[in-house]
mmCIF file of C-alpha atoms in Angstrom:
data_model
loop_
_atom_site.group_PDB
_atom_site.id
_atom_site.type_symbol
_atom_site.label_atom_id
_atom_site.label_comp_id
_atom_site.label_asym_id
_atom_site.label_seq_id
_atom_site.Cartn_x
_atom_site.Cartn_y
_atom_site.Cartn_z
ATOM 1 C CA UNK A 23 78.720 77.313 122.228
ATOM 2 C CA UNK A 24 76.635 78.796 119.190
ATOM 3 C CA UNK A 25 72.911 78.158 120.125
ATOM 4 C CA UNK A 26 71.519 75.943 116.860
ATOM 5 C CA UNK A 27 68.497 78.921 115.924
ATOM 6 C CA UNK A 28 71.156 81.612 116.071
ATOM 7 C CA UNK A 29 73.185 79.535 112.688
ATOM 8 C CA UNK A 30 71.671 80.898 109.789
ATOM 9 C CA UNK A 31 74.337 79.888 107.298
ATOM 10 C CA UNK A 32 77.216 76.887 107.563
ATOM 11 C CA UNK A 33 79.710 79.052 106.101
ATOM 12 C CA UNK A 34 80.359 82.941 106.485
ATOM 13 C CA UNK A 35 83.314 84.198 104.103
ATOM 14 C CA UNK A 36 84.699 87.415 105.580
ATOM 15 C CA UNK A 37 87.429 88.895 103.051
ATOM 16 C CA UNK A 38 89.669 91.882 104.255
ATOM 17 C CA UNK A 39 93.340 93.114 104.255
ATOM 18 C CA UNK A 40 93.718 93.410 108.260
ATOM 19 C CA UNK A 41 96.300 95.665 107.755
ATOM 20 C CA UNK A 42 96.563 95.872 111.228
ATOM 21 C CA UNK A 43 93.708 93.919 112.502
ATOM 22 C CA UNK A 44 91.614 95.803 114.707
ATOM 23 C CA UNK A 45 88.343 95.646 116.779
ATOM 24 C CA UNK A 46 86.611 96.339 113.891
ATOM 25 C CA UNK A 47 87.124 93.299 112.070
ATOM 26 C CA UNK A 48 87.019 91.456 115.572
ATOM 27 C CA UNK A 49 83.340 92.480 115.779
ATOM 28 C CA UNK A 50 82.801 91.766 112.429
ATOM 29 C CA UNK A 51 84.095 87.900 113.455
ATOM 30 C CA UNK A 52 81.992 87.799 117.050
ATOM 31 C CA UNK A 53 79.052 88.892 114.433
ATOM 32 C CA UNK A 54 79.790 85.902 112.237
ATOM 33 C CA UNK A 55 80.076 83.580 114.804
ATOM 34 C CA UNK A 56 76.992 83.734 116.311
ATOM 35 C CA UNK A 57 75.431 83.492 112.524
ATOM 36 C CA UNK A 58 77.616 80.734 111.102
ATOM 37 C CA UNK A 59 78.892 77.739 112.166
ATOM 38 C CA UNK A 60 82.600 78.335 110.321
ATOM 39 C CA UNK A 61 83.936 81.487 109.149
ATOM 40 C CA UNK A 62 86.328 81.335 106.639
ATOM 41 C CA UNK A 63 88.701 84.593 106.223
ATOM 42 C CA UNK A 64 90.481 85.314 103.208
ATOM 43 C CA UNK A 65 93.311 87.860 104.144
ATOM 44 C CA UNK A 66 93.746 90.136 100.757
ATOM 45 C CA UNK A 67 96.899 91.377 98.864
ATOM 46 C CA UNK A 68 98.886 88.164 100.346
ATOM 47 C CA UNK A 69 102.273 87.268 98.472
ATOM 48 C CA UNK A 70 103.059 91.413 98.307
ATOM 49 C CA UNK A 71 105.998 93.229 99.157
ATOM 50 C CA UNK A 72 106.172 95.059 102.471
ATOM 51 C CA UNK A 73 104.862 98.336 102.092
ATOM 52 C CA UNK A 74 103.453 101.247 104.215
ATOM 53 C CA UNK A 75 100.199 100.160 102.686
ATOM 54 C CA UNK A 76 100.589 96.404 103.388
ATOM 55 C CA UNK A 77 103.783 96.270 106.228
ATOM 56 C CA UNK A 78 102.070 92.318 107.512
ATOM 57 C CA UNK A 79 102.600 89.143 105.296
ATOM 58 C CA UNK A 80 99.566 86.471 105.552
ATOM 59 C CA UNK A 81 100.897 84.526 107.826
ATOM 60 C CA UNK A 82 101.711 87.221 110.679
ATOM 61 C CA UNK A 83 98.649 88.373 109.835
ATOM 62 C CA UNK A 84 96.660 84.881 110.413
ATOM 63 C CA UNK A 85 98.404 84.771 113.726
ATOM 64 C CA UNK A 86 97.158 88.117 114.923
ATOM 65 C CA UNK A 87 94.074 87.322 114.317
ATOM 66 C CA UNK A 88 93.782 83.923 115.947
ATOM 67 C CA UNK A 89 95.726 85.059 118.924
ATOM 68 C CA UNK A 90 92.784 86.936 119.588
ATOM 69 C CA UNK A 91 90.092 83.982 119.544
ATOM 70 C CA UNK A 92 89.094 81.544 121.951
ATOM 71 C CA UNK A 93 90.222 77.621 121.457
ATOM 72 C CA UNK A 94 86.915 77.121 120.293
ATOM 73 C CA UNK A 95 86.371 80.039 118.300
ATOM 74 C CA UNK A 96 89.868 78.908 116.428
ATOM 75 C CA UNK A 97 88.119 75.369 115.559
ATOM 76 C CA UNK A 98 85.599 77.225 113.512
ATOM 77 C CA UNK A 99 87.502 79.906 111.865
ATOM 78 C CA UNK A 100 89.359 78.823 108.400
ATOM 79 C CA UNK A 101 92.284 81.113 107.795
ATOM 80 C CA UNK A 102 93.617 81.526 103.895
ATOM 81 C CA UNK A 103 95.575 84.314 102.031
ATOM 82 C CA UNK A 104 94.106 85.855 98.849
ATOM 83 C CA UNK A 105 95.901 87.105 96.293
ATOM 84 C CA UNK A 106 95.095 90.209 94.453
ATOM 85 C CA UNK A 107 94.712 90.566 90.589
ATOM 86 C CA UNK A 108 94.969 94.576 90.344
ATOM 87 C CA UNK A 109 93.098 94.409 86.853
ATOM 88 C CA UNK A 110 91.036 91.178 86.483
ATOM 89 C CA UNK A 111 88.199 91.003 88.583
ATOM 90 C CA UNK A 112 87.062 87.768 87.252
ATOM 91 C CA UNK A 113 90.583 86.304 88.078
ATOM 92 C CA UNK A 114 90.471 87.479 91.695
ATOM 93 C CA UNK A 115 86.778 85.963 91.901
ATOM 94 C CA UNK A 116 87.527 82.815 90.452
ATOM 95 C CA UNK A 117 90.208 82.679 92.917
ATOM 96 C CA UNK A 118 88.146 83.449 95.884
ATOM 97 C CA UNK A 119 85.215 81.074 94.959
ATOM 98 C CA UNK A 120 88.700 78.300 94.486
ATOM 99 C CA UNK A 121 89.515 78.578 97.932
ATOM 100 C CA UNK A 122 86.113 79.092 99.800
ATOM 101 C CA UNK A 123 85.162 76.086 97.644
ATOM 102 C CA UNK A 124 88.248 73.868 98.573
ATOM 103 C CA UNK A 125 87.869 74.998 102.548
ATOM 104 C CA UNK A 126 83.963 74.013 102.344
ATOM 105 C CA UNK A 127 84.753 70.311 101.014
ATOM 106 C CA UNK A 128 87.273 69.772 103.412
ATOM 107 C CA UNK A 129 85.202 70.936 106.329
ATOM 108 C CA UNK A 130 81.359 70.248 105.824
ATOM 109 C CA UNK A 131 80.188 67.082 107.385
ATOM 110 C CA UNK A 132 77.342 66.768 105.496
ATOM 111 C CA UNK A 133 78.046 65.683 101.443
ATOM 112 C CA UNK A 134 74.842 65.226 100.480
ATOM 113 C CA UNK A 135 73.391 69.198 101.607
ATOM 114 C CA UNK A 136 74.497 71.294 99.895
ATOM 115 C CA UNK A 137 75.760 74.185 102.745
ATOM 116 C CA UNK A 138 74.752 77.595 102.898
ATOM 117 C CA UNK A 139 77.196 80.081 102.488
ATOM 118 C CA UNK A 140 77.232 83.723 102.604
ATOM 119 C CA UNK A 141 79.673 86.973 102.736
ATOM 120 C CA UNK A 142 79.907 89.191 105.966
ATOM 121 C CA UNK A 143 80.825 92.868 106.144
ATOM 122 C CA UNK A 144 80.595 96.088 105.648
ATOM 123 C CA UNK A 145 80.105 98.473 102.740
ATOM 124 C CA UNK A 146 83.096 101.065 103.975
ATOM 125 C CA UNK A 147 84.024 102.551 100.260
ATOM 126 C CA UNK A 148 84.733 102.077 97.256
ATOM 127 C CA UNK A 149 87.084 99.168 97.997
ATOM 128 C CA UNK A 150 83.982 97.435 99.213
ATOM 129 C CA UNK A 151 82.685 97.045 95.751
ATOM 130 C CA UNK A 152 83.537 93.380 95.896
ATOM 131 C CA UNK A 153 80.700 92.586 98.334
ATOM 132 C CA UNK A 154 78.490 92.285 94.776
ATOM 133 C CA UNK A 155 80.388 90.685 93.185
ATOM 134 C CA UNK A 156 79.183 86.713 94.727
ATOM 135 C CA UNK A 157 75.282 87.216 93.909
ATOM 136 C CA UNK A 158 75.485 83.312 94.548
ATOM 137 C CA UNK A 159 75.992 83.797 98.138
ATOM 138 C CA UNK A 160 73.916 84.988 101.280
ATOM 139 C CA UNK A 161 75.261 88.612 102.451
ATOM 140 C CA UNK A 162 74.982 89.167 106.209
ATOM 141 C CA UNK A 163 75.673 93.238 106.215
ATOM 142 C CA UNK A 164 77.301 94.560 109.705
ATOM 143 C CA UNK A 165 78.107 98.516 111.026
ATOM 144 C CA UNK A 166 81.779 100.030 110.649
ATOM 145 C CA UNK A 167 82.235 99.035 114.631
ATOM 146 C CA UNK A 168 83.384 102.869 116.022
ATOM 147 C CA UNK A 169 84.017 103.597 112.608
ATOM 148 C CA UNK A 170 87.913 102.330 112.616
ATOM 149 C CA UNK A 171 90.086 102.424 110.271
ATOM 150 C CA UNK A 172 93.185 100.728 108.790
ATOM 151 C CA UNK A 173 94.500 103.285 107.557
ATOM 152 C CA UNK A 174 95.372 106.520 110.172
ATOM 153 C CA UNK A 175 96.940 103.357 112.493
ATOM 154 C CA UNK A 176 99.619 102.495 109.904
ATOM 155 C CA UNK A 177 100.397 106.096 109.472
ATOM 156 C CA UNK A 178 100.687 106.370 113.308
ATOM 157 C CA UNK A 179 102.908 103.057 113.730
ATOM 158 C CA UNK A 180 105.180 103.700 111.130
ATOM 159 C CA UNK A 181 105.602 107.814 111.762
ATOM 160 C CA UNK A 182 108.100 108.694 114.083
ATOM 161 C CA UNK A 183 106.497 108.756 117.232
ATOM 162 C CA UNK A 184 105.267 105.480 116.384
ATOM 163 C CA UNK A 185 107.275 103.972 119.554
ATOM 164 C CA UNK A 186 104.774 106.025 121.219
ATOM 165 C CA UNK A 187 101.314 104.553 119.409
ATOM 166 C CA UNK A 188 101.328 101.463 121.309
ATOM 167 C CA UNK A 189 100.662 103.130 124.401
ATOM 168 C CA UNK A 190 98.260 105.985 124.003
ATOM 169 C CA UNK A 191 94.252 105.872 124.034
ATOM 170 C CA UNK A 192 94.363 105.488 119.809
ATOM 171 C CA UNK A 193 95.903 101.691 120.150
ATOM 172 C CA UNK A 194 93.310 100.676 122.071
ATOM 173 C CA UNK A 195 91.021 100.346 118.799
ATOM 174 C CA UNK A 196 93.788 96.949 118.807
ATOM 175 C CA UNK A 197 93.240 94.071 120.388
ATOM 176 C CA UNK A 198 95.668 93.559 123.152
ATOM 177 C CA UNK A 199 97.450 90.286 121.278
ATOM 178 C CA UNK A 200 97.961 92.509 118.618
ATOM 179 C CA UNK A 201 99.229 95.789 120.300
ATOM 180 C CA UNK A 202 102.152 92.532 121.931
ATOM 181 C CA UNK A 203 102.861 91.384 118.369
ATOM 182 C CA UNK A 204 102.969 94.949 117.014
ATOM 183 C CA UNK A 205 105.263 95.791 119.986
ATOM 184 C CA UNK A 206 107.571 92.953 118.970
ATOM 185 C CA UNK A 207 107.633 94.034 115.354
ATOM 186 C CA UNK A 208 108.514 97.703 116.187
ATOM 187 C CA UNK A 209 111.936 95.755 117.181
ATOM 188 C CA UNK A 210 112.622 94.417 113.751
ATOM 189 C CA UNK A 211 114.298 95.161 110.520
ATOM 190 C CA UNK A 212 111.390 95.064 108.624
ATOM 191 C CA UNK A 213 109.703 97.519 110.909
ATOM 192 C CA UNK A 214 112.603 100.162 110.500
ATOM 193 C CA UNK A 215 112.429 99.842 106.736
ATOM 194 C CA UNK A 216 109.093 99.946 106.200
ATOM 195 C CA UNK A 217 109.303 103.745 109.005
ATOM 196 C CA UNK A 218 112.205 104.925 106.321
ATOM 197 C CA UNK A 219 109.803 103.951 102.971
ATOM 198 C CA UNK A 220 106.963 105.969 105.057
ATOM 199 C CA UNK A 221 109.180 109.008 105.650
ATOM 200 C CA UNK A 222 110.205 109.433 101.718
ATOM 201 C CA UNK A 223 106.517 109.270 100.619
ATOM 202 C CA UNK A 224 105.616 111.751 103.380
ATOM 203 C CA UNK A 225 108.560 114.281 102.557
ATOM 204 C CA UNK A 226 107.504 113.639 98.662
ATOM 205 C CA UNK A 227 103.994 114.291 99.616
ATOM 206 C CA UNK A 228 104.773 117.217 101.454
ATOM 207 C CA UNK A 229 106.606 119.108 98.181
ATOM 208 C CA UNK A 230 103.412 118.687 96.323
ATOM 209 C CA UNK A 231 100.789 120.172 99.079
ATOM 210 C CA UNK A 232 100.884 123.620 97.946
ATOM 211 C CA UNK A 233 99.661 122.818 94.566
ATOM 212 C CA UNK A 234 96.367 124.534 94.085
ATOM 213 C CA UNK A 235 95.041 120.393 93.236
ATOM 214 C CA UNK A 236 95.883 116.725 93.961
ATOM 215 C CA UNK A 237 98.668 116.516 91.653
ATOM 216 C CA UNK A 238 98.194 113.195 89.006
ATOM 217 C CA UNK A 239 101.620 111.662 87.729
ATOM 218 C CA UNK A 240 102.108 110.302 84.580
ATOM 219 C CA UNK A 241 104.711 107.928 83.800
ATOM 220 C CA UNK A 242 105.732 105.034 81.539
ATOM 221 C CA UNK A 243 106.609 101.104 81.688
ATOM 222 C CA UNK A 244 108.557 98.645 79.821
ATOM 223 C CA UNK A 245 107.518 95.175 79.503
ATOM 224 C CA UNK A 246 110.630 93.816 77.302
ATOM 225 C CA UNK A 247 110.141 89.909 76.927
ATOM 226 C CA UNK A 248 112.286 87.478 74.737
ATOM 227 C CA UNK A 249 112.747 83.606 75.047
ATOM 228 C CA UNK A 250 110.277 83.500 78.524
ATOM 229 C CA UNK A 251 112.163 86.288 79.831
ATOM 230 C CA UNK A 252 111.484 89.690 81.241
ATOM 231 C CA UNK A 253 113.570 92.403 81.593
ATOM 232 C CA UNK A 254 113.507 93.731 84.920
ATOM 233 C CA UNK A 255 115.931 96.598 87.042
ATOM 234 C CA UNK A 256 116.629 96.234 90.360
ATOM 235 C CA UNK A 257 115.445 99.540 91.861
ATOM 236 C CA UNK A 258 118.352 101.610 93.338
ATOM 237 C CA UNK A 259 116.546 104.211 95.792
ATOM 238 C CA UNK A 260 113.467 104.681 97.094
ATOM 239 C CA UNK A 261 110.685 104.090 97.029
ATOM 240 C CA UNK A 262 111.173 100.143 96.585
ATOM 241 C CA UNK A 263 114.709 100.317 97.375
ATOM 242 C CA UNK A 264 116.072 96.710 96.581
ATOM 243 C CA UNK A 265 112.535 95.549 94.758
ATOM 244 C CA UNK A 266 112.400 94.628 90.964
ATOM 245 C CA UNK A 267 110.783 96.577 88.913
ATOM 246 C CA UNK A 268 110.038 97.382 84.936
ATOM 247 C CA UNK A 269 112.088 100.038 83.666
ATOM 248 C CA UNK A 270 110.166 102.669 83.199
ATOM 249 C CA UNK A 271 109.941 106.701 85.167
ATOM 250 C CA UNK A 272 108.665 110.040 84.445
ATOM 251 C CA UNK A 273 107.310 111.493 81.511
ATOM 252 C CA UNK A 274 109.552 114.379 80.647
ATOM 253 C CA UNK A 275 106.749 117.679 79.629
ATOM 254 C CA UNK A 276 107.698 117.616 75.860
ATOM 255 C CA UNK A 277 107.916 113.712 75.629
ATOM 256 C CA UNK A 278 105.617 111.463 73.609
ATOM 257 C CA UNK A 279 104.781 108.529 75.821
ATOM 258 C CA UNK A 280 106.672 105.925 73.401
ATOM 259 C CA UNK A 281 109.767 108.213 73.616
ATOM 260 C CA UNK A 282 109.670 108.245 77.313
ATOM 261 C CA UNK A 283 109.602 104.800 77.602
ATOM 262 C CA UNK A 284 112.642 104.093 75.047
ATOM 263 C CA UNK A 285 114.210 106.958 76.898
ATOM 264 C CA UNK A 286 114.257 105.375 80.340
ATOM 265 C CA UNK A 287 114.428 101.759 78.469
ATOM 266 C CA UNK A 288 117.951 102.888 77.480
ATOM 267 C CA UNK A 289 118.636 105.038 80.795
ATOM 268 C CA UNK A 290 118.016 102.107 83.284
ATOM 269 C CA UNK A 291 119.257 98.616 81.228
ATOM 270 C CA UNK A 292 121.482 99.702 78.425
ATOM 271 C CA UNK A 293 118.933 97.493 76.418
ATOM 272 C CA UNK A 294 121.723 97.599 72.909
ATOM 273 C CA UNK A 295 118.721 96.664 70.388
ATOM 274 C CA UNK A 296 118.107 99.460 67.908
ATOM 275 C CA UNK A 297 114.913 102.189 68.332
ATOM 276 C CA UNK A 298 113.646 100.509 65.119
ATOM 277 C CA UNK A 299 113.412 96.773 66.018
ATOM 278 C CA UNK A 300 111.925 98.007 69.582
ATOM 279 C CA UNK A 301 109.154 100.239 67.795
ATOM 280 C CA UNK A 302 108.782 97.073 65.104
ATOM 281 C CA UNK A 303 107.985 94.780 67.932
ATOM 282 C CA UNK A 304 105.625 96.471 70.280
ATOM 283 C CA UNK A 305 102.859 94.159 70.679
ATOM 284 C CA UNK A 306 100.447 96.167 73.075
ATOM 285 C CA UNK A 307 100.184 98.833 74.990
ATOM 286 C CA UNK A 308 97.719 99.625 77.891
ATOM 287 C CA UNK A 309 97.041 102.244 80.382
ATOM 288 C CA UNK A 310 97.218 100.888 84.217
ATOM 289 C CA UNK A 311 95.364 103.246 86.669
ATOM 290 C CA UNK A 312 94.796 101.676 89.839
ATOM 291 C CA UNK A 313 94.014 104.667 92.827
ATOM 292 C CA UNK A 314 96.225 102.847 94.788
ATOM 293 C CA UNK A 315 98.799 101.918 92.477
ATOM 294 C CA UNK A 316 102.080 103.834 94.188
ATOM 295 C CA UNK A 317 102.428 104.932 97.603
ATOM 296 C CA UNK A 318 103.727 108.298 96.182
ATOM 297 C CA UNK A 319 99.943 109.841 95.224
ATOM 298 C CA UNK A 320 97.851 109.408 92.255
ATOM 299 C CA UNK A 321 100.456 107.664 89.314
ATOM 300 C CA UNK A 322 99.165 106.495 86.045
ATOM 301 C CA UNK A 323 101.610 104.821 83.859
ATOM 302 C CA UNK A 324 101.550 103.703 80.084
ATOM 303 C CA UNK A 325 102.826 100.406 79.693
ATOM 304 C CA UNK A 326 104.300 99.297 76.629
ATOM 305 C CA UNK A 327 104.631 95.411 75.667
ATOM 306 C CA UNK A 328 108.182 94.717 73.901
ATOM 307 C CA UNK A 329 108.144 91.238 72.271
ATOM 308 C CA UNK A 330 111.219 90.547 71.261
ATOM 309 C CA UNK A 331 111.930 87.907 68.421
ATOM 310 C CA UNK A 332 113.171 84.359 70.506
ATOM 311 C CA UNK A 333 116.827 84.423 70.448
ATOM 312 C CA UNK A 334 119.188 82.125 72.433
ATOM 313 C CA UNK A 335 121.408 84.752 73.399
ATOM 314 C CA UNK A 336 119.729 87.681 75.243
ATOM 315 C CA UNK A 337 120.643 90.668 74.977
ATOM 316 C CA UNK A 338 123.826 92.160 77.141
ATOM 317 C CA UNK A 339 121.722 94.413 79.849
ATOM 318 C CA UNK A 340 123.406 96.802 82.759
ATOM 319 C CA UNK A 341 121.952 98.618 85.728
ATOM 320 C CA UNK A 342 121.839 102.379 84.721
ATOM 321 C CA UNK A 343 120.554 105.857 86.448
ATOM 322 C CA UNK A 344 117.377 104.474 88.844
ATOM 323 C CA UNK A 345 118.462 100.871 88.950
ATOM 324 C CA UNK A 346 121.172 99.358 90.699
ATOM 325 C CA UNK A 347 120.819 96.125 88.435
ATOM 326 C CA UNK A 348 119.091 94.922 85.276
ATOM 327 C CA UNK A 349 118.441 90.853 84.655
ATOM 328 C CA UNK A 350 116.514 88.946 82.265
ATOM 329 C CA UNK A 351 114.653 86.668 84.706
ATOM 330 C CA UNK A 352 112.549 83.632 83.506
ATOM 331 C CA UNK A 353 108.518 84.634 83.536
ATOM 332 C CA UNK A 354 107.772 81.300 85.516
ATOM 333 C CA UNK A 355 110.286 82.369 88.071
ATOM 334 C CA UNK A 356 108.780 85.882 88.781
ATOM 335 C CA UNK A 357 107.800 86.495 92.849
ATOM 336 C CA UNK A 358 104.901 88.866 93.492
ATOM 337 C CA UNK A 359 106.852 89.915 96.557
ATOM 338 C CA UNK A 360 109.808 90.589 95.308
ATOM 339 C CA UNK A 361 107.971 93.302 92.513
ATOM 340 C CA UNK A 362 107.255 96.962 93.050
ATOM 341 C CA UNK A 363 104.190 98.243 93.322
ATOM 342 C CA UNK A 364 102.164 96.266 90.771
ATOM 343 C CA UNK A 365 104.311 95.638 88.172
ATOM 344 C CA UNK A 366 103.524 91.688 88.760
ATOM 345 C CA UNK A 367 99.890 92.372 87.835
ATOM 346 C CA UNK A 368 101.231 94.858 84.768
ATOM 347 C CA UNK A 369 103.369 91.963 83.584
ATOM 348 C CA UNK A 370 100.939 89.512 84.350
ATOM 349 C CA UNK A 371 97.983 91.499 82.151
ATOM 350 C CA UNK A 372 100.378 92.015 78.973
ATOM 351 C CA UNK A 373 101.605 88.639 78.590
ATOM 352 C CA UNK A 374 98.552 86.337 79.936
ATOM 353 C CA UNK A 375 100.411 84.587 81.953
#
């Protein structure tokens, strides 16, 4: 049991992606236990696709992680998934202060103190920005434990010796609960399709490594929206096979960016509303750069908002070139996981919904 001088704060919020979790972030708990007397982890990008970048919902996630802790270590860790909002900051911090706020009512016993809170971790690069961004809470700073990393165990996992991982000295940064529930995965359909979306981006990746720099893509988007409806493809290949996504590609080298985008409007829906009415209804447009935007290497795309007068017919669409399908679908009906890349967050910054 936590000694009473060792508790400096009631509640320690420790926010990561655990994408696997690894010793690491099991230190970075231990650390927080001894310090707090409830940690409350908020497990990042929840409600995403499965990707090479994110291959674990929340929930598989949450259970890797408690399947590591004692009973009693379990009573005082809080468990939630945190959603991410790609280009509002002050979204994804209202959200986080939401649910640290709602766990700390329902867990502190004593109403009339007001608990002390603070944020564990560690600063490990520019993703850690977000450790300044809660001035109103205690920071408890720990070491990168053995300097692990994420990131090199995905790309181990899902490569194709990754039957092998499991076994050799570089799993051991895992917990042994998690190396079991890895081991399981490895067996599933998810795990297979996820090892097929890593070998495209590798292969595409590998065309592209004798350029004499890191090669920057530019491509376009098209957010068409009439009556509460988007228009959205159903993507035919990879990678994203069987995700929905805007329409939208490549810039061609001697396209404007507005041409692209009617261009592969056209190519991917059959969208039959005339070039003038589309240009006569553009509403915005905005530039959407996140680093870590597409698996496929650094991708900025140009997305163009399409706000089509309300009709109660819409329009006639058909899957075309990329897309296996096109579909209006209702905006209060759209799934974060069912959307590739971040498309959810691009539709979600046009319209303000």
């Amino acid at each position: 049991m936590t000694r009473q001088h060792d508790q400096k704060y009631d509640f320690l919020v420790f926010i990561g992606r655990f994408q696997p979790f690894h010793q690491g972030h099991l230190a970075v708990i231990k650390e927080g236990l001894k310090r707090a007397e409830h940690i409350i982890i908020l497990c990042g990008s929840a409600h995403q696709p499965r990707t090479v970048r994110n291959p674990w919902t929340s929930s598989e996630r949450e259970l890797m992680i408690r399947g590591t802790l004692t009973a009693e270590e379990n009573n005082r860790i809080h468990i939630a998934p945190l959603m991410d909002t790609v280009y509002n900051d002050d979204a994804w911090v209202r959200n986080v202060q939401t649910t640290v706020n709602g766990i700390i009512t329902a867990q502190h016993k004593v109403p009339h103190k007001t608990p002390h809170v603070g944020l564990i971790g560690h600063s490990k690069d520019q993703s850690s920005y977000y450790l300044n961004l809660f001035p109103q809470w205690g920071s408890v700073p720990v070491a990168n434990y053995q300097s692990i990393s994420a990131t090199p165990l995905r790309k181990q996992l899902f490569s194709s010796q990754g039957e092998d991982f499991l076994t050799s000295q570089d799993a051991q940064v895992l917990p042994p609960f998690v190396r079991a529930t890895l081991d399981k995965f490895m067996k599933t359909d998810d795990y297979h399709a996820i090892q097929s979306e890593h070998d495209f981006i590798e292969k595409y990746r590998l065309a592209w490594q004798n350029a004499p720099y890191p090669p920057t893509f530019v491509t376009v988007d098209a957010v068409v929206v009439q009556s509460g409806h988007v228009l959205l493809i159903e993507r035919k290949a990879r990678p994203g096979k069987g995700l929905w996504a805007l329409p939208g590609g490549f810039v061609d080298g001697r396209e404007k960016l507005i041409d692209a985008c009617l261009r592969e409007l056209r190519e991917e829906t059959k969208l039959k509303v005339p070039a003038p009415v589309l240009m006569g209804s553009i509403k915005q447009q905005q530039v959407f750069d996140d680093p870590n935007r597409s698996a496929r290497g650094r991708t900025i795309t140009h997305a163009f908002y399409f706000d089509l007068a309300p009709n109660k017919l819409l329009p006639k669409v058909k899957g075309g070139d990329d897309a296996k399908h096109a579909m209006w679908v209702p905006l209060a009906e759209l799934e974060p996981s069912k959307l590739f890349e971040d498309h959810y967050f691009i539709i979600q910054e046009l319209t303000g919904m």
